[in-house]
Amino acid sequence: MLLLTLAMIVAAYLIGSISSAILICRLLGLPDPRTTGSHNPGATNVLRMSNKLTAGTVLLLDILKGTIPVWGAYFLYAHLGEQEPLYLGVIGVFACLGHMYPVFFNFQGGKAVATALGTLLPIGLGLGTLLIVTWLAVAKLTKYSSLAAIVTVFMAPFYVFLLKPIYVYPTLMLSGLIIFRHKDNIIRLFKGKESKISTKINFNE
């Protein structure tokens, strides 16, 4: 079981390391998102450089990078008659780490908010709905995408506790990682220097 879990952790990291933003920009002849705009290889920056369809494609692929490893591991554990929520959490964390520090792209990645959302979606559509509504509400109220992401991942463990408590600890791991990745945004928010967003919807800032 341990060797199997280690293999899935490595696979999750490698899947997470596939930067859809960079690859799609290369395919369409767009600038490298790491050198343009916010320098963040995610859907938000791609939206600034192109259009909603391109950014939406990046967003979907970033979500799938989290969903595929966790869902695959969940069904594999179920087939083996095991229930290992902590292992699923670790697998989800490594999918996000792959997005943040992709081995295929000089370890220059994004914030992994969309990928983190993808890792939580297998818990249930109810949780996904709560997370999306929270992000939209905070973003609409404050106009800060980063603050919306921080509040959403902060609330995620509480939502999971209400819906499926067995996954609280794995969710805490993910939330802590995403909040840590936003440390620079948090500093800018306190200093009043964080950039606000437009009405365009995104999940990667």
Coordinates of N, CA, C and O in Angstrom, one line a residue, residues 49-151:
M49 N -4.2 38.3 -21.5 CA -3.5 38.3 -22.8 C -4.3 37.8 -24.0 O -4.0 38.1 -25.1
S50 N -5.5 37.2 -23.7 CA -6.2 36.6 -24.8 C -7.7 36.8 -24.7 O -8.2 37.9 -24.8
N51 N -8.4 35.7 -24.4 CA -9.9 35.9 -24.4 C -10.5 34.8 -23.4 O -9.7 34.0 -22.8
K52 N -11.8 34.9 -23.1 CA -12.4 34.1 -22.1 C -12.3 32.6 -22.5 O -12.2 31.8 -21.6
L53 N -12.4 32.3 -23.8 CA -12.4 30.9 -24.2 C -11.0 30.3 -23.8 O -10.9 29.2 -23.3
T54 N -10.0 31.0 -24.2 CA -8.6 30.5 -23.9 C -8.4 30.3 -22.4 O -7.9 29.3 -21.9
A55 N -8.8 31.4 -21.6 CA -8.6 31.4 -20.2 C -9.5 30.3 -19.6 O -9.0 29.6 -18.6
G56 N -10.7 30.1 -20.1 CA -11.5 29.1 -19.5 C -11.0 27.7 -19.8 O -11.1 26.8 -18.9
T57 N -10.3 27.5 -20.9 CA -9.7 26.2 -21.2 C -8.5 25.9 -20.2 O -8.4 24.8 -19.6
V58 N -7.7 27.0 -19.9 CA -6.7 26.8 -18.9 C -7.3 26.5 -17.5 O -6.8 25.6 -16.8
L59 N -8.3 27.2 -17.2 CA -9.0 27.0 -15.9 C -9.4 25.6 -15.7 O -9.2 24.9 -14.7
L60 N -10.1 25.1 -16.8 CA -10.6 23.7 -16.7 C -9.5 22.7 -16.6 O -9.6 21.7 -15.8
L61 N -8.5 22.9 -17.4 CA -7.3 21.9 -17.3 C -6.6 22.0 -16.0 O -6.2 20.9 -15.4
D62 N -6.5 23.2 -15.4 CA -5.9 23.3 -14.1 C -6.8 22.6 -13.0 O -6.2 22.0 -12.1
I63 N -8.1 22.7 -13.1 CA -9.0 22.0 -12.2 C -8.8 20.5 -12.3 O -8.7 19.7 -11.3
L64 N -8.8 20.0 -13.6 CA -8.6 18.6 -13.8 C -7.3 18.0 -13.3 O -7.2 16.8 -12.9
K65 N -6.3 18.8 -13.3 CA -5.0 18.4 -12.7 C -5.1 18.0 -11.3 O -4.3 17.2 -10.8
G66 N -6.0 18.6 -10.5 CA -6.3 18.2 -9.2 C -7.3 17.0 -9.0 O -7.1 16.1 -8.2
T67 N -8.3 17.1 -9.9 CA -9.4 16.1 -9.8 C -8.9 14.7 -10.2 O -9.2 13.7 -9.6
I68 N -8.2 14.6 -11.3 CA -7.8 13.3 -11.9 C -6.9 12.5 -10.9 O -7.3 11.3 -10.6
P69 N -5.9 13.0 -10.3 CA -5.1 12.2 -9.4 C -5.9 11.8 -8.1 O -5.8 10.6 -7.7
V70 N -6.6 12.7 -7.6 CA -7.4 12.4 -6.3 C -8.5 11.4 -6.6 O -8.7 10.4 -5.8
W71 N -9.3 11.6 -7.6 CA -10.4 10.7 -8.0 C -9.8 9.4 -8.4 O -10.4 8.3 -8.0
G72 N -8.7 9.3 -9.1 CA -8.2 8.1 -9.5 C -7.7 7.3 -8.3 O -7.9 6.1 -8.2
A73 N -7.0 8.0 -7.3 CA -6.6 7.3 -6.1 C -7.7 6.8 -5.3 O -7.7 5.8 -4.7
Y74 N -8.8 7.7 -5.2 CA -10.0 7.3 -4.4 C -10.6 6.0 -4.9 O -10.9 5.1 -4.1
F75 N -10.8 5.9 -6.2 CA -11.4 4.6 -6.8 C -10.4 3.4 -6.7 O -10.8 2.3 -6.5
L76 N -9.1 3.7 -6.8 CA -8.2 2.6 -6.6 C -8.2 2.1 -5.2 O -8.2 0.9 -5.0
Y77 N -8.2 3.0 -4.2 CA -8.3 2.6 -2.8 C -9.6 1.8 -2.5 O -9.6 0.8 -1.8
A78 N -10.7 2.3 -3.1 CA -12.0 1.7 -3.0 C -12.0 0.3 -3.5 O -12.5 -0.7 -2.9
H79 N -11.3 0.1 -4.7 CA -11.2 -1.2 -5.3 C -10.4 -2.2 -4.4 O -10.7 -3.4 -4.4
L80 N -9.4 -1.6 -3.7 CA -8.6 -2.5 -2.8 C -9.2 -2.6 -1.4 O -8.7 -3.3 -0.6
G81 N -10.4 -2.0 -1.3 CA -11.1 -2.2 0.0 C -10.5 -1.3 1.1 O -10.6 -1.6 2.3
E82 N -9.8 -0.2 0.7 CA -9.1 0.7 1.7 C -9.8 2.0 1.7 O -10.4 2.4 0.7
Q83 N -9.7 2.7 2.8 CA -10.2 4.1 2.9 C -9.1 4.9 3.6 O -8.9 4.8 4.8
E84 N -8.4 5.7 2.8 CA -7.2 6.4 3.3 C -7.4 7.9 3.0 O -6.7 8.4 2.1
P85 N -8.2 8.6 3.7 CA -8.4 10.1 3.4 C -7.1 10.9 3.6 O -6.9 11.8 2.8
L86 N -6.3 10.5 4.5 CA -5.0 11.3 4.7 C -4.1 11.1 3.5 O -3.5 12.1 3.0
Y87 N -4.0 9.9 2.9 CA -3.2 9.7 1.7 C -3.8 10.5 0.5 O -3.1 11.0 -0.3
L88 N -5.1 10.5 0.5 CA -5.8 11.3 -0.6 C -5.4 12.8 -0.5 O -5.1 13.5 -1.5
G89 N -5.3 13.3 0.8 CA -4.9 14.7 1.0 C -3.5 14.9 0.6 O -3.2 15.9 0.0
V90 N -2.6 14.0 0.9 CA -1.2 14.1 0.5 C -1.1 14.1 -1.1 O -0.3 14.9 -1.7
I91 N -1.9 13.2 -1.7 CA -1.9 13.2 -3.2 C -2.3 14.5 -3.7 O -1.8 15.1 -4.7
G92 N -3.4 15.1 -3.1 CA -3.9 16.4 -3.6 C -2.9 17.5 -3.4 O -2.7 18.4 -4.2
V93 N -2.2 17.5 -2.3 CA -1.1 18.5 -2.0 C -0.1 18.4 -3.0 O 0.4 19.4 -3.5
F94 N 0.4 17.2 -3.4 CA 1.4 17.1 -4.4 C 1.0 17.5 -5.8 O 1.8 18.0 -6.6
A95 N -0.3 17.3 -6.1 CA -0.8 17.8 -7.4 C -0.7 19.4 -7.4 O -0.3 20.0 -8.4
C96 N -1.0 20.0 -6.2 CA -0.9 21.4 -6.1 C 0.6 21.9 -6.2 O 0.9 22.9 -6.8
L97 N 1.4 21.1 -5.5 CA 2.8 21.5 -5.5 C 3.4 21.4 -6.9 O 4.3 22.2 -7.3
G98 N 2.9 20.4 -7.7 CA 3.3 20.3 -9.1 C 2.9 21.6 -9.9 O 3.7 22.1 -10.7
H99 N 1.7 22.1 -9.6 CA 1.3 23.3 -10.3 C 2.2 24.5 -9.8 O 2.5 25.4 -10.6
M100 N 2.5 24.6 -8.5 CA 3.2 25.7 -8.0 C 4.7 25.6 -8.4 O 5.3 26.7 -8.7
Y101 N 5.3 24.4 -8.4 CA 6.7 24.3 -8.7 C 6.9 23.2 -9.7 O 7.3 22.1 -9.4
P102 N 6.5 23.4 -11.0 CA 6.5 22.4 -12.0 C 7.9 22.0 -12.5 O 8.7 22.8 -12.9
V103 N 8.2 20.7 -12.4 CA 9.5 20.2 -12.7 C 9.8 20.4 -14.2 O 10.9 20.5 -14.7
F104 N 8.7 20.5 -15.1 CA 8.9 20.6 -16.5 C 9.1 22.1 -16.9 O 9.5 22.3 -18.1
F105 N 8.9 23.0 -16.0 CA 9.0 24.4 -16.4 C 9.8 25.2 -15.4 O 9.4 26.3 -14.9
N106 N 11.0 24.7 -15.0 CA 11.9 25.4 -14.2 C 11.4 25.8 -12.8 O 11.8 26.7 -12.2
F107 N 10.4 25.0 -12.4 CA 9.8 25.2 -11.0 C 9.1 26.5 -10.9 O 9.0 27.0 -9.8
Q108 N 8.7 27.2 -12.0 CA 8.0 28.4 -12.0 C 6.6 28.2 -12.3 O 6.2 28.1 -13.4
G109 N 5.7 28.2 -11.2 CA 4.3 27.9 -11.4 C 3.4 28.9 -10.8 O 3.9 30.0 -10.5
G110 N 2.2 28.6 -10.7 CA 1.1 29.5 -10.2 C 0.7 29.3 -8.8 O 1.4 28.6 -8.0
K111 N -0.5 29.8 -8.5 CA -1.0 29.8 -7.1 C -1.7 28.5 -6.7 O -2.0 28.2 -5.6
A112 N -2.2 27.7 -7.7 CA -2.8 26.4 -7.6 C -4.2 26.5 -6.9 O -4.7 25.5 -6.4
V113 N -4.9 27.6 -7.0 CA -6.2 27.7 -6.5 C -7.2 26.8 -7.2 O -8.0 26.0 -6.7
A114 N -7.1 26.8 -8.6 CA -8.0 26.0 -9.4 C -7.7 24.5 -9.2 O -8.5 23.7 -9.1
T115 N -6.4 24.2 -9.1 CA -6.0 22.8 -8.9 C -6.5 22.3 -7.5 O -6.9 21.2 -7.4
A116 N -6.4 23.2 -6.5 CA -6.9 22.8 -5.2 C -8.4 22.6 -5.2 O -8.9 21.6 -4.6
L117 N -9.1 23.4 -6.0 CA -10.5 23.2 -6.1 C -10.8 21.8 -6.8 O -11.7 21.1 -6.3
G118 N -10.0 21.5 -7.8 CA -10.1 20.2 -8.4 C -9.9 19.0 -7.5 O -10.6 18.0 -7.6
T119 N -9.0 19.2 -6.5 CA -8.7 18.1 -5.6 C -9.9 17.9 -4.6 O -10.1 16.8 -4.1
L120 N -10.7 19.0 -4.4 CA -11.8 18.9 -3.4 C -13.1 18.5 -4.1 O -14.0 18.0 -3.4
L121 N -13.2 18.6 -5.4 CA -14.4 18.3 -6.1 C -14.9 16.8 -5.9 O -16.1 16.6 -5.8
P122 N -14.0 15.9 -5.8 CA -14.4 14.5 -5.6 C -15.2 14.3 -4.3 O -15.9 13.3 -4.2
I123 N -15.0 15.2 -3.4 CA -15.8 15.1 -2.1 C -17.3 15.3 -2.3 O -18.1 14.6 -1.7
G124 N -17.6 16.1 -3.3 CA -19.0 16.2 -3.7 C -19.3 17.5 -4.3 O -18.6 18.5 -4.1
L125 N -20.4 17.6 -5.1 CA -20.8 18.8 -5.8 C -21.2 19.9 -4.9 O -21.1 21.1 -5.1
G126 N -21.8 19.4 -3.7 CA -22.2 20.4 -2.7 C -21.1 21.2 -2.2 O -21.2 22.5 -2.1
L127 N -19.9 20.6 -2.0 CA -18.7 21.3 -1.5 C -18.3 22.2 -2.6 O -17.9 23.4 -2.4
G128 N -18.2 21.7 -3.9 CA -17.8 22.6 -5.0 C -18.6 23.8 -5.1 O -18.1 24.9 -5.4
T129 N -19.9 23.6 -5.0 CA -20.9 24.8 -5.1 C -20.6 25.8 -4.0 O -20.5 27.0 -4.2
L130 N -20.4 25.3 -2.7 CA -20.1 26.2 -1.6 C -18.8 27.0 -1.9 O -18.7 28.2 -1.6
L131 N -17.8 26.3 -2.4 CA -16.5 27.0 -2.6 C -16.6 28.1 -3.7 O -16.1 29.2 -3.6
I132 N -17.3 27.7 -4.8 CA -17.5 28.6 -5.9 C -18.3 29.9 -5.4 O -18.0 31.0 -5.7
V133 N -19.4 29.6 -4.7 CA -20.2 30.7 -4.2 C -19.5 31.6 -3.3 O -19.6 32.8 -3.4
T134 N -18.6 31.0 -2.4 CA -17.8 31.8 -1.5 C -16.9 32.7 -2.3 O -16.7 33.9 -2.0
W135 N -16.2 32.1 -3.3 CA -15.2 32.9 -4.1 C -15.9 34.1 -4.8 O -15.5 35.2 -4.7
L136 N -17.0 33.8 -5.4 CA -17.8 34.8 -6.1 C -18.3 35.9 -5.2 O -18.2 37.1 -5.6
A137 N -18.8 35.5 -4.1 CA -19.3 36.5 -3.1 C -18.2 37.5 -2.6 O -18.4 38.7 -2.6
V138 N -17.1 36.9 -2.2 CA -16.0 37.7 -1.7 C -15.4 38.6 -2.9 O -15.1 39.8 -2.7
A139 N -15.2 38.0 -4.0 CA -14.7 38.7 -5.2 C -15.6 39.9 -5.6 O -15.1 41.0 -5.8
K140 N -16.9 39.7 -5.6 CA -17.8 40.7 -5.9 C -17.9 41.8 -4.9 O -17.9 43.0 -5.2
L141 N -17.7 41.4 -3.6 CA -17.8 42.4 -2.5 C -16.5 43.2 -2.4 O -16.6 44.5 -2.2
T142 N -15.4 42.6 -2.6 CA -14.1 43.3 -2.3 C -13.3 43.7 -3.6 O -12.5 44.5 -3.5
K143 N -13.6 43.0 -4.7 CA -12.9 43.2 -5.9 C -11.4 42.7 -5.9 O -10.6 43.0 -6.7
Y144 N -11.2 41.9 -4.9 CA -9.8 41.3 -4.7 C -9.9 39.8 -5.0 O -10.5 39.0 -4.2
S145 N -9.3 39.3 -6.1 CA -9.3 37.9 -6.4 C -8.5 37.1 -5.4 O -8.9 36.0 -5.0
S146 N -7.4 37.7 -5.0 CA -6.5 36.9 -4.0 C -7.2 36.8 -2.7 O -7.2 35.7 -2.1
L147 N -7.9 37.8 -2.3 CA -8.7 37.7 -1.0 C -9.8 36.7 -1.1 O -10.0 35.9 -0.2
A148 N -10.4 36.7 -2.3 CA -11.5 35.7 -2.5 C -10.9 34.3 -2.4 O -11.6 33.4 -1.8
A149 N -9.8 34.0 -3.0 CA -9.1 32.7 -2.9 C -8.7 32.4 -1.5 O -9.0 31.2 -1.0
I150 N -8.2 33.3 -0.7 CA -7.8 33.1 0.6 C -8.9 32.7 1.5 O -8.9 31.8 2.3
V151 N -10.0 33.5 1.4 CA -11.2 33.3 2.2 C -11.8 31.9 1.9 O -12.2 31.2 2.8

